[in-house]
PDB file of C-alpha atoms in Angstrom:
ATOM      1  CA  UNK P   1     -72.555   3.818 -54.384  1.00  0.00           C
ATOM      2  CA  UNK P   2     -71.833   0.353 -53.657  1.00  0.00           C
ATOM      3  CA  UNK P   3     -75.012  -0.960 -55.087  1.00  0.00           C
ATOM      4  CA  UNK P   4     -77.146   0.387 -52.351  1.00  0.00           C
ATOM      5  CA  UNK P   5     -80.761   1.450 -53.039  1.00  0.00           C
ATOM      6  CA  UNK P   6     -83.450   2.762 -50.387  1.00  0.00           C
ATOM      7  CA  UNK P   7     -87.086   2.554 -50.344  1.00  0.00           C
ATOM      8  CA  UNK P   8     -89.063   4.556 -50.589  1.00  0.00           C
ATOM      9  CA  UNK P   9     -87.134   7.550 -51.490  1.00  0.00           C
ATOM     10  CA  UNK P  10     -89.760   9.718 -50.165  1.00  0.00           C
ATOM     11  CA  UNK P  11     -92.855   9.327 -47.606  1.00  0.00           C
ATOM     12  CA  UNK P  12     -95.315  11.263 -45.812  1.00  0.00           C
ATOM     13  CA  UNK P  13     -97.480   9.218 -43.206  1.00  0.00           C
ATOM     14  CA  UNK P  14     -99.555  10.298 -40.144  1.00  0.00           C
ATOM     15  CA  UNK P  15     -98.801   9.425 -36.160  1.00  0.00           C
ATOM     16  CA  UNK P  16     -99.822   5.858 -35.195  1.00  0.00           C
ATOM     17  CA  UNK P  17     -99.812   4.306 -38.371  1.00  0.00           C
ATOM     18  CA  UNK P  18     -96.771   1.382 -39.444  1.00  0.00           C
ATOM     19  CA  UNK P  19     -94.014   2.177 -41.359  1.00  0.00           C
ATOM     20  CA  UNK P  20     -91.135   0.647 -43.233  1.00  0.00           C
ATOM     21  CA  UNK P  21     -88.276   1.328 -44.961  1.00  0.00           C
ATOM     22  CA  UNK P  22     -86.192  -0.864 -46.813  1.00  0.00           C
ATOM     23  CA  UNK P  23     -82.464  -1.194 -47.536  1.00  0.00           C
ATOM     24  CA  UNK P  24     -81.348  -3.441 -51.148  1.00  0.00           C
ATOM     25  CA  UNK P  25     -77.555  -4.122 -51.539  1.00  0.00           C
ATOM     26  CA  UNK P  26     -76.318  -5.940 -54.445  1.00  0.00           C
ATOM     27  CA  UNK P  27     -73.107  -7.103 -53.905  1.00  0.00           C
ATOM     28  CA  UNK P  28     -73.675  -9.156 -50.767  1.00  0.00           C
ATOM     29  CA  UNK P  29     -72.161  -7.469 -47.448  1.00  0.00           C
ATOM     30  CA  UNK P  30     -72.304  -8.946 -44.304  1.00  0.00           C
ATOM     31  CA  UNK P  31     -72.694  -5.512 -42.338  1.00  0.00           C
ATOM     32  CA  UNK P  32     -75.533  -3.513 -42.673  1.00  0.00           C
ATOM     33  CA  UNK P  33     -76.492  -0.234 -40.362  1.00  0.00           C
ATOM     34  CA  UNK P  34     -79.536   2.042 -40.308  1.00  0.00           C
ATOM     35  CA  UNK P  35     -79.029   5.756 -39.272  1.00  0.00           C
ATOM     36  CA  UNK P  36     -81.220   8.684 -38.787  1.00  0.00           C
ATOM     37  CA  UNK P  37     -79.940  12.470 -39.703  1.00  0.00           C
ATOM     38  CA  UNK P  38     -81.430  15.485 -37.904  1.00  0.00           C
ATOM     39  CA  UNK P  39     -79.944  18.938 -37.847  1.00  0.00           C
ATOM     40  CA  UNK P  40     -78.012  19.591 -34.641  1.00  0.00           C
ATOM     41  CA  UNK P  41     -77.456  15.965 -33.909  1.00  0.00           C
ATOM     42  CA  UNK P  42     -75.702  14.638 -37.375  1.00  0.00           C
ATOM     43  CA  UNK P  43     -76.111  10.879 -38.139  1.00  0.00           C
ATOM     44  CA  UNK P  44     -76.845   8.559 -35.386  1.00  0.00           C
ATOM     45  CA  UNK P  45     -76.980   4.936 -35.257  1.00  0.00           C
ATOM     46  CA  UNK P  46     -80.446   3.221 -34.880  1.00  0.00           C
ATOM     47  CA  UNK P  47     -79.881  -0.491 -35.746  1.00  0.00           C
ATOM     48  CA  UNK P  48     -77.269  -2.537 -37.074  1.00  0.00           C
ATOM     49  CA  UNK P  49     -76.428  -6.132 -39.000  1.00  0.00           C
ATOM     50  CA  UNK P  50     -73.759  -8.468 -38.821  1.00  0.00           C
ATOM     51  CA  UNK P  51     -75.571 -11.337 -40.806  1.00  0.00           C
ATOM     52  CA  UNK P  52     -79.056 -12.628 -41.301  1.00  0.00           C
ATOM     53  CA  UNK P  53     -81.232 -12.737 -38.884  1.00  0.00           C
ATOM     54  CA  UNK P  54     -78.189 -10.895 -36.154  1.00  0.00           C
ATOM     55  CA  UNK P  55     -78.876  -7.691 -35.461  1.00  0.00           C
ATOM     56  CA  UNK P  56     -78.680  -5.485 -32.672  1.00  0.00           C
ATOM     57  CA  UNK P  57     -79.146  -1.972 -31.155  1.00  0.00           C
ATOM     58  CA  UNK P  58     -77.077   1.309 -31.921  1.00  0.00           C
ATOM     59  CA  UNK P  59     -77.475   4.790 -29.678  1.00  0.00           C
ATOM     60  CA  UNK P  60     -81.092   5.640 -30.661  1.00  0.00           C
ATOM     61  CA  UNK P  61     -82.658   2.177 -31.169  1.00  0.00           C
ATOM     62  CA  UNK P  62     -86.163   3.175 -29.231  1.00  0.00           C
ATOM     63  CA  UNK P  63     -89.301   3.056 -31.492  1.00  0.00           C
ATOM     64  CA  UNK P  64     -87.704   0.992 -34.342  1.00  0.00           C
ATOM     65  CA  UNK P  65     -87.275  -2.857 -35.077  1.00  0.00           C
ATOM     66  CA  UNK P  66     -85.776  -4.010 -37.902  1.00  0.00           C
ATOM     67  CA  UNK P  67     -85.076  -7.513 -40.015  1.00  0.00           C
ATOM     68  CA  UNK P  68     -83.178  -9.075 -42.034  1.00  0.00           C
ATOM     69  CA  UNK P  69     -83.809 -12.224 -43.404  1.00  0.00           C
ATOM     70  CA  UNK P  70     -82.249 -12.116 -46.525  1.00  0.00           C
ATOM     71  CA  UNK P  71     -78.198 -10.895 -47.062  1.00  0.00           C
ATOM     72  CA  UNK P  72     -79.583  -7.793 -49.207  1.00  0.00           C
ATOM     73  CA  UNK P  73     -82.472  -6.730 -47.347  1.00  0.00           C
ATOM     74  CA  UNK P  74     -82.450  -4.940 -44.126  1.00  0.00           C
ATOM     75  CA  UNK P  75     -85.572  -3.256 -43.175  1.00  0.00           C
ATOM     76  CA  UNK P  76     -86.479  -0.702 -40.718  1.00  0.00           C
ATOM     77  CA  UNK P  77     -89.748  -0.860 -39.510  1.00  0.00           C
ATOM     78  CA  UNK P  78     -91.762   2.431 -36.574  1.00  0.00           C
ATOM     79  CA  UNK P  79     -94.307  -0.083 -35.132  1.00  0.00           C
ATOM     80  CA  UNK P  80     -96.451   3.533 -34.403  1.00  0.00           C
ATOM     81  CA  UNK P  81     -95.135   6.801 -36.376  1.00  0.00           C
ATOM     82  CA  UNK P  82     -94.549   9.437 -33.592  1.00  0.00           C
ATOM     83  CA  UNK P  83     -93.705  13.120 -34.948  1.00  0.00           C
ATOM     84  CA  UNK P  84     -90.006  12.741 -33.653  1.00  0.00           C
ATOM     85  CA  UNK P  85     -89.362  10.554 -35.908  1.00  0.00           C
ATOM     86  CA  UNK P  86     -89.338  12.954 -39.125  1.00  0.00           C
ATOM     87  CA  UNK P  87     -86.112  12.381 -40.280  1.00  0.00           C
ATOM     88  CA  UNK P  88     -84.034  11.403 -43.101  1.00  0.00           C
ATOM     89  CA  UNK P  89     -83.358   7.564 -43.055  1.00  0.00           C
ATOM     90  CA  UNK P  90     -79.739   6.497 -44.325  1.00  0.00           C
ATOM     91  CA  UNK P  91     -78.949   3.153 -45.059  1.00  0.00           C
ATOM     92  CA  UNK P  92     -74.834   2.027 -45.146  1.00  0.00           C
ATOM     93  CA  UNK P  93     -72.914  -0.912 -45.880  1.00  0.00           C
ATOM     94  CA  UNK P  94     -69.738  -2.156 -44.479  1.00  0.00           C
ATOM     95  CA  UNK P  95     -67.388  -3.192 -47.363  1.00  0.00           C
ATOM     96  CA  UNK P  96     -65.743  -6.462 -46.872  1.00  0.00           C
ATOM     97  CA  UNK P  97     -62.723  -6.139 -48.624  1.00  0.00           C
ATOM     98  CA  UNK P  98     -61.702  -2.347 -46.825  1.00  0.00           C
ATOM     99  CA  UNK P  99     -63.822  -1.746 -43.947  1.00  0.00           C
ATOM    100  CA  UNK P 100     -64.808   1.284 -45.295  1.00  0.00           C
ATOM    101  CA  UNK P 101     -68.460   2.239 -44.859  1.00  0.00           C
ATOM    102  CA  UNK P 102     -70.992   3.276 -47.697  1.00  0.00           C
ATOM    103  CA  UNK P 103     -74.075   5.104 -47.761  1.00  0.00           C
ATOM    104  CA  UNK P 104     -77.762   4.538 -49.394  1.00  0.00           C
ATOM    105  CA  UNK P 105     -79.360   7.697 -51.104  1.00  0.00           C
ATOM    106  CA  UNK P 106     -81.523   8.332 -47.989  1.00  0.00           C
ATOM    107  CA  UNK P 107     -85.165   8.257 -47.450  1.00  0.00           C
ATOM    108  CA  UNK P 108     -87.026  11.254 -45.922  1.00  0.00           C
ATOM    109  CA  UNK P 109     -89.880  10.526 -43.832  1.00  0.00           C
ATOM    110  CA  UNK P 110     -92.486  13.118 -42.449  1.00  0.00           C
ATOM    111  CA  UNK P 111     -94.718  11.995 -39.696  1.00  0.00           C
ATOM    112  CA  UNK P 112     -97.760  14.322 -39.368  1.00  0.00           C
TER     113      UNK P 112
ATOM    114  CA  UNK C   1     -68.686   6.611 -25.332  1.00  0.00           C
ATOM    115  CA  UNK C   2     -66.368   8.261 -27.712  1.00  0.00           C
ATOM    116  CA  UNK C   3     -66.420  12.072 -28.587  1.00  0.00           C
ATOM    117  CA  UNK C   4     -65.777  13.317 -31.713  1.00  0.00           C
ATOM    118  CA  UNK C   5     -64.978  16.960 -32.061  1.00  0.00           C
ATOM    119  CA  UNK C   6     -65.251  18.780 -35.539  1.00  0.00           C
ATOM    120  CA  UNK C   7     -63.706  22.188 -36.213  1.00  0.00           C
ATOM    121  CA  UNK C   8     -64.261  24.704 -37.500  1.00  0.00           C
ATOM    122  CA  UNK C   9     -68.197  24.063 -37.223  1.00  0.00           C
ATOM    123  CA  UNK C  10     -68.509  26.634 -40.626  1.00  0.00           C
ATOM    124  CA  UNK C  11     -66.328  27.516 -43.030  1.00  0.00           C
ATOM    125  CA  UNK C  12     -67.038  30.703 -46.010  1.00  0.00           C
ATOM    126  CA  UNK C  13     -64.282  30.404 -48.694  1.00  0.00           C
ATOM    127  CA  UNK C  14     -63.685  31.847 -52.402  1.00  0.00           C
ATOM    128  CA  UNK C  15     -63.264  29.568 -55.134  1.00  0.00           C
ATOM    129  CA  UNK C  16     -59.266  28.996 -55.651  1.00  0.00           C
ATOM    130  CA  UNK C  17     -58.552  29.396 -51.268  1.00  0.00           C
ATOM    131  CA  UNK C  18     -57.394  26.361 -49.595  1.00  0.00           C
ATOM    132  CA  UNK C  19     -58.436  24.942 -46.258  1.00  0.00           C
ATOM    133  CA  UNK C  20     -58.202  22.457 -43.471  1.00  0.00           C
ATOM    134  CA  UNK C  21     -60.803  20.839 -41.495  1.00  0.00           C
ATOM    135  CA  UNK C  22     -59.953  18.804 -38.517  1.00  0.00           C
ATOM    136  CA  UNK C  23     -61.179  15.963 -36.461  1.00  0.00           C
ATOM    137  CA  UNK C  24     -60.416  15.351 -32.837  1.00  0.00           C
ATOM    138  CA  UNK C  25     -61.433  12.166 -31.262  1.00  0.00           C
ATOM    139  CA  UNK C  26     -61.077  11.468 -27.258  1.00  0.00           C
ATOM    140  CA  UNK C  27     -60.315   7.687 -27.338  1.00  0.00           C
ATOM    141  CA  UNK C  28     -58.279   5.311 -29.067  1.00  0.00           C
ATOM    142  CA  UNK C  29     -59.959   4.117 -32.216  1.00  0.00           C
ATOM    143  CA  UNK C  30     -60.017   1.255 -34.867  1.00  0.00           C
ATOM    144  CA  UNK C  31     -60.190   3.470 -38.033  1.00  0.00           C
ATOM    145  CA  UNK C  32     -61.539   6.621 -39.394  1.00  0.00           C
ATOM    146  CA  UNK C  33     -63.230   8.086 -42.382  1.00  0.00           C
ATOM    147  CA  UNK C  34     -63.862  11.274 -43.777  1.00  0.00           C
ATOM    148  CA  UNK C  35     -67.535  11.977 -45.980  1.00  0.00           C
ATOM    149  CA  UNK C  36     -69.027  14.282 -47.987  1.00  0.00           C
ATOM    150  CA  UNK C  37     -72.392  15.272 -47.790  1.00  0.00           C
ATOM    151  CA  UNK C  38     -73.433  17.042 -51.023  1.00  0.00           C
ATOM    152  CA  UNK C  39     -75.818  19.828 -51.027  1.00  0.00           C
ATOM    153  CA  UNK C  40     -78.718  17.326 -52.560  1.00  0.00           C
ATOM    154  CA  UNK C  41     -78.206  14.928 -49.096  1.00  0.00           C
ATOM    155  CA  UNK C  42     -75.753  12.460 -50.804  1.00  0.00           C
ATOM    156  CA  UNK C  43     -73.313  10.853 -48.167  1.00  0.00           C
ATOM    157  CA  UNK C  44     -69.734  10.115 -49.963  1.00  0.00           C
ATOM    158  CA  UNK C  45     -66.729   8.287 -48.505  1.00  0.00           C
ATOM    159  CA  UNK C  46     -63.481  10.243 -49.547  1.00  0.00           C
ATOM    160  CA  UNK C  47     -61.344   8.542 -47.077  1.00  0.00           C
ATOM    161  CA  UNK C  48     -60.498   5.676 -45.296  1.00  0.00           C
ATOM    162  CA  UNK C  49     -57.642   6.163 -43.078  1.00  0.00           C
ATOM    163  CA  UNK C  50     -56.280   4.600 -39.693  1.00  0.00           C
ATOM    164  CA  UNK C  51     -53.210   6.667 -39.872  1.00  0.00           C
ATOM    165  CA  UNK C  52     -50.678   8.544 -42.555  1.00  0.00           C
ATOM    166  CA  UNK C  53     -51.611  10.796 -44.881  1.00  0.00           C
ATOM    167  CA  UNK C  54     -54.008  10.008 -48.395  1.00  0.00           C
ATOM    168  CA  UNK C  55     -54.571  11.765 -51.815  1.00  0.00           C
ATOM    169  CA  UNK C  56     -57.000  11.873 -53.932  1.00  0.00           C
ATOM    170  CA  UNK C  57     -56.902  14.841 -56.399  1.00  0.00           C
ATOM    171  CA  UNK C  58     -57.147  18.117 -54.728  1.00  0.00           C
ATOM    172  CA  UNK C  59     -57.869  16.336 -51.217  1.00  0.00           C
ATOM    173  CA  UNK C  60     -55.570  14.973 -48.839  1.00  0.00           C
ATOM    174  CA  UNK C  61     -56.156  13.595 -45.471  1.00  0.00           C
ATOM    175  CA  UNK C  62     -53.688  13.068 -42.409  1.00  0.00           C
ATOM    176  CA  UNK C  63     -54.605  11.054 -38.924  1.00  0.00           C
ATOM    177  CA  UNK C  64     -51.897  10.948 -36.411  1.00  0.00           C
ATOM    178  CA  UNK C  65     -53.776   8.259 -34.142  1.00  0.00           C
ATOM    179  CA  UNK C  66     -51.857   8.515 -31.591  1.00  0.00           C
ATOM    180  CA  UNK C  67     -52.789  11.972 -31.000  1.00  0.00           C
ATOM    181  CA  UNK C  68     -56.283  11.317 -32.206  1.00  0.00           C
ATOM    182  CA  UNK C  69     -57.032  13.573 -34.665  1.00  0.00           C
ATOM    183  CA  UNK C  70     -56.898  13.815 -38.361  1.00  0.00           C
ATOM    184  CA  UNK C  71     -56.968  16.656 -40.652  1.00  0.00           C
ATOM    185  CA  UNK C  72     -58.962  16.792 -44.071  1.00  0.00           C
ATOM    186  CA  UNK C  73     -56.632  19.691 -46.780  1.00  0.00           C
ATOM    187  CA  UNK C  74     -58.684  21.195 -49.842  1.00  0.00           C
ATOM    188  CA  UNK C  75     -57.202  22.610 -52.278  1.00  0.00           C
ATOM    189  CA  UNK C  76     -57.987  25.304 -54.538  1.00  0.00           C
ATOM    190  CA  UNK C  77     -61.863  24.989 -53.800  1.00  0.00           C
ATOM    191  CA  UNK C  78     -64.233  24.845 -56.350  1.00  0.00           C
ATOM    192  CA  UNK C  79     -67.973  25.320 -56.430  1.00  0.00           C
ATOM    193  CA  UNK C  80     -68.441  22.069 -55.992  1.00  0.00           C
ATOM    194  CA  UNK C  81     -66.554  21.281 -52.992  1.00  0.00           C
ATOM    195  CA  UNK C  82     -69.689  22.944 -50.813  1.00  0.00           C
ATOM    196  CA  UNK C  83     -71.335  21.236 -48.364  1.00  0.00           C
ATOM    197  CA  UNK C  84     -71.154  19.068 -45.194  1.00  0.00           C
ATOM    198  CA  UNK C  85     -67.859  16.919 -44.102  1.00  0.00           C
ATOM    199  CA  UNK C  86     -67.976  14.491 -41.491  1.00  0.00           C
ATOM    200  CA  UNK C  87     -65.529  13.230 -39.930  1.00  0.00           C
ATOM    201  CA  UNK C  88     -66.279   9.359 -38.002  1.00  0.00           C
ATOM    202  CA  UNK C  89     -64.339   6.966 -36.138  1.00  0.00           C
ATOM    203  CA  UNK C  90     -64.346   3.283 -36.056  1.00  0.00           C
ATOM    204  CA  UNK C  91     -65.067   1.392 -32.755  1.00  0.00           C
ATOM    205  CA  UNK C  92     -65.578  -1.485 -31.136  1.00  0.00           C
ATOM    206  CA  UNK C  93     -64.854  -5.375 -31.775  1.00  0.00           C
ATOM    207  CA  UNK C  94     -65.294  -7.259 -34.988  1.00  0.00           C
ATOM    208  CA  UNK C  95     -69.455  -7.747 -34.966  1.00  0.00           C
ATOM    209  CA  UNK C  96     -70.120  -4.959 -32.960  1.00  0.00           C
ATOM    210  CA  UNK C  97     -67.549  -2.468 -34.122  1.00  0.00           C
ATOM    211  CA  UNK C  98     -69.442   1.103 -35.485  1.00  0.00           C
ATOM    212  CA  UNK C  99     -68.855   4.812 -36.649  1.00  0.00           C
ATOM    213  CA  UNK C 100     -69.398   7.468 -34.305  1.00  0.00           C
ATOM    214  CA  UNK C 101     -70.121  10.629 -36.200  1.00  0.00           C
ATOM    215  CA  UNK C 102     -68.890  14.013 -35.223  1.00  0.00           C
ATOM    216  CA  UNK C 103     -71.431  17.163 -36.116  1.00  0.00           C
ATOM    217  CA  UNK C 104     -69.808  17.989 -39.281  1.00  0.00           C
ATOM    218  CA  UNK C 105     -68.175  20.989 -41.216  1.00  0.00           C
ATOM    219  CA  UNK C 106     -70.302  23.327 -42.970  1.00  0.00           C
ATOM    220  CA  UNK C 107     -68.662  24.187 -46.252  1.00  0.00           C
ATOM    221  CA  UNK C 108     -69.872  26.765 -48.664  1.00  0.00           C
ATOM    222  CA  UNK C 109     -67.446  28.021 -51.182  1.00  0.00           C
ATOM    223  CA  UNK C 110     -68.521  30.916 -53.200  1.00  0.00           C
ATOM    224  CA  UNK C 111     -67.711  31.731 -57.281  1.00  0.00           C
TER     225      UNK C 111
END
C-alpha cells in the first residue's frame, strides 16, 4: 500500500458547508495526486503535487483547492460542498524508485 | 488529450477459464499500468510496463507501444480475480507527467 492512509475514511456533510480530506504517506514521495471515482466516468484527476507547496490542476480541478505544506500531507479541501461532488476520493503516490503509481484506501464522501 | 480504450467493457467467466483484457491507447505514451480494483473499492497496481511482456503468477501483461496497446492474460480464474481492471497510461513531462485512466473491465468470475 505504499504507506498511504486517507482521512476520513468515511463522511457525510450537507451543501455549502467546508470540507477536507487528507492524504498521509510515510515514506516520503515527491508526487502526490488526488482523484475522484464516479460510475461511468472511472478515475479522474482533480489535483496534483510535485513537491511542497507545487501543485497544480488535473482534468476536473473546479470546486477543489488543495495544499501541501508538508512532504506527507496533501489535502483536498470543497470550499462549498455541492451535491456533484459525492464521490469516492482516492489519494496516489508516485514511487520514486519505479514510477509506478499507488493508491490510498479511498474516502467516500456524500454531500446532501 | 489522450484516449484510452478498454475492451471488453464486461466480462462473465467460470472459475478455471482464461481471458484477455486489452488496452488501446491513441497517442504515444511514457508508460503504462494495469490495476485492480477489488470488489471492497481497493485500487492495486499489478503492472508497470512501458513495453514487453510481465509475470506475476497467473497474470501476465504485454504492451507493444508502438502499436499502443497492451493486453492483460488471466489464467485459470479464481473467485478472487473479480472485479474492475484499469488499464492507464503515463503522460506528459517530468513534473507534469500523469495517468489517464480508461473506463475499466468489469470482471466477475463465478464458482
Amino acid at each position: 500500500d505504499a504507506g498511504i492512509t486517507q482521512s476520513p475514511r468515511h463522511k457525510v456533510t450537507e451543501t455549502g458547508t467546508p470540507v477536507t480530506l487528507r492524504c498521509h504517506q510515510t515514506e516520503n514521495h515527491r508526487y502526490m495526486y488526488w482523484y475522484r471515482q464516479d460510475p461511468g466516468h472511472g478515475l479522474r484527476l482533480i489535483h496534483y503535487s510535485y513537491g511542497v507547496k507545487d501543485t497544480d490542476k488535473g482534468e476536473v480541478s473546479d470546486g477543489y483547492s488543495v495544499s501541501r505544506s508538508k512532504t506527507e500531507d496533501f489535502l483536498l479541501t470543497l470550499e462549498s460542498a455541492t451535491s456533484s461532488q459525492t464521490s469516492v476520493y482516492f489519494c496516489a503516490i508516485r514511487s520514486s524508485g519505479t514510477d509506478t503509481q499507488y493508491f490510498g484506501p479511498g474516502t467516500r464522501l456524500t454531500v446532501l | 488529450g489522450i484516449q484510452v480504450e478498454q475492451s471488453p467493457p464486461d466480462l462473465i467467466l467460470q472459475e478455471g477459464a482464461n481471458s484477455t483484457l486489452r488496452c488501446n491507447f491513441s497517442d504515444s505514451v511514457n508508460n503504462l499500468q494495469w490495476f485492480h480494483q477489488n470488489p471492497w473499492g481497493q485500487l492495486i497496481n499489478l503492472f508497470y510496463i512501458p513495453s514487453g511482456t510481465k509475470q506475476n503468477g497467473r497474470l501476465s501483461a504485454t504492451t507493444v507501444a508502438t502499436e499502443r496497446y497492451s493486453l492483460l492474460y488471466i489464467s485459470s480464474s479464481q473467485t478472487t480475480d473479480s472485479g474492475v481492471y484499469f488499464c492507464a497510461v503515463w503522460v506528459g513531462e517530468t513534473s507534469g507527467s500523469r495517468l489517464t485512466f480508461g473506463e475499466g473491465t468489469q470482471l466477475t468470475v463465478n464458482p
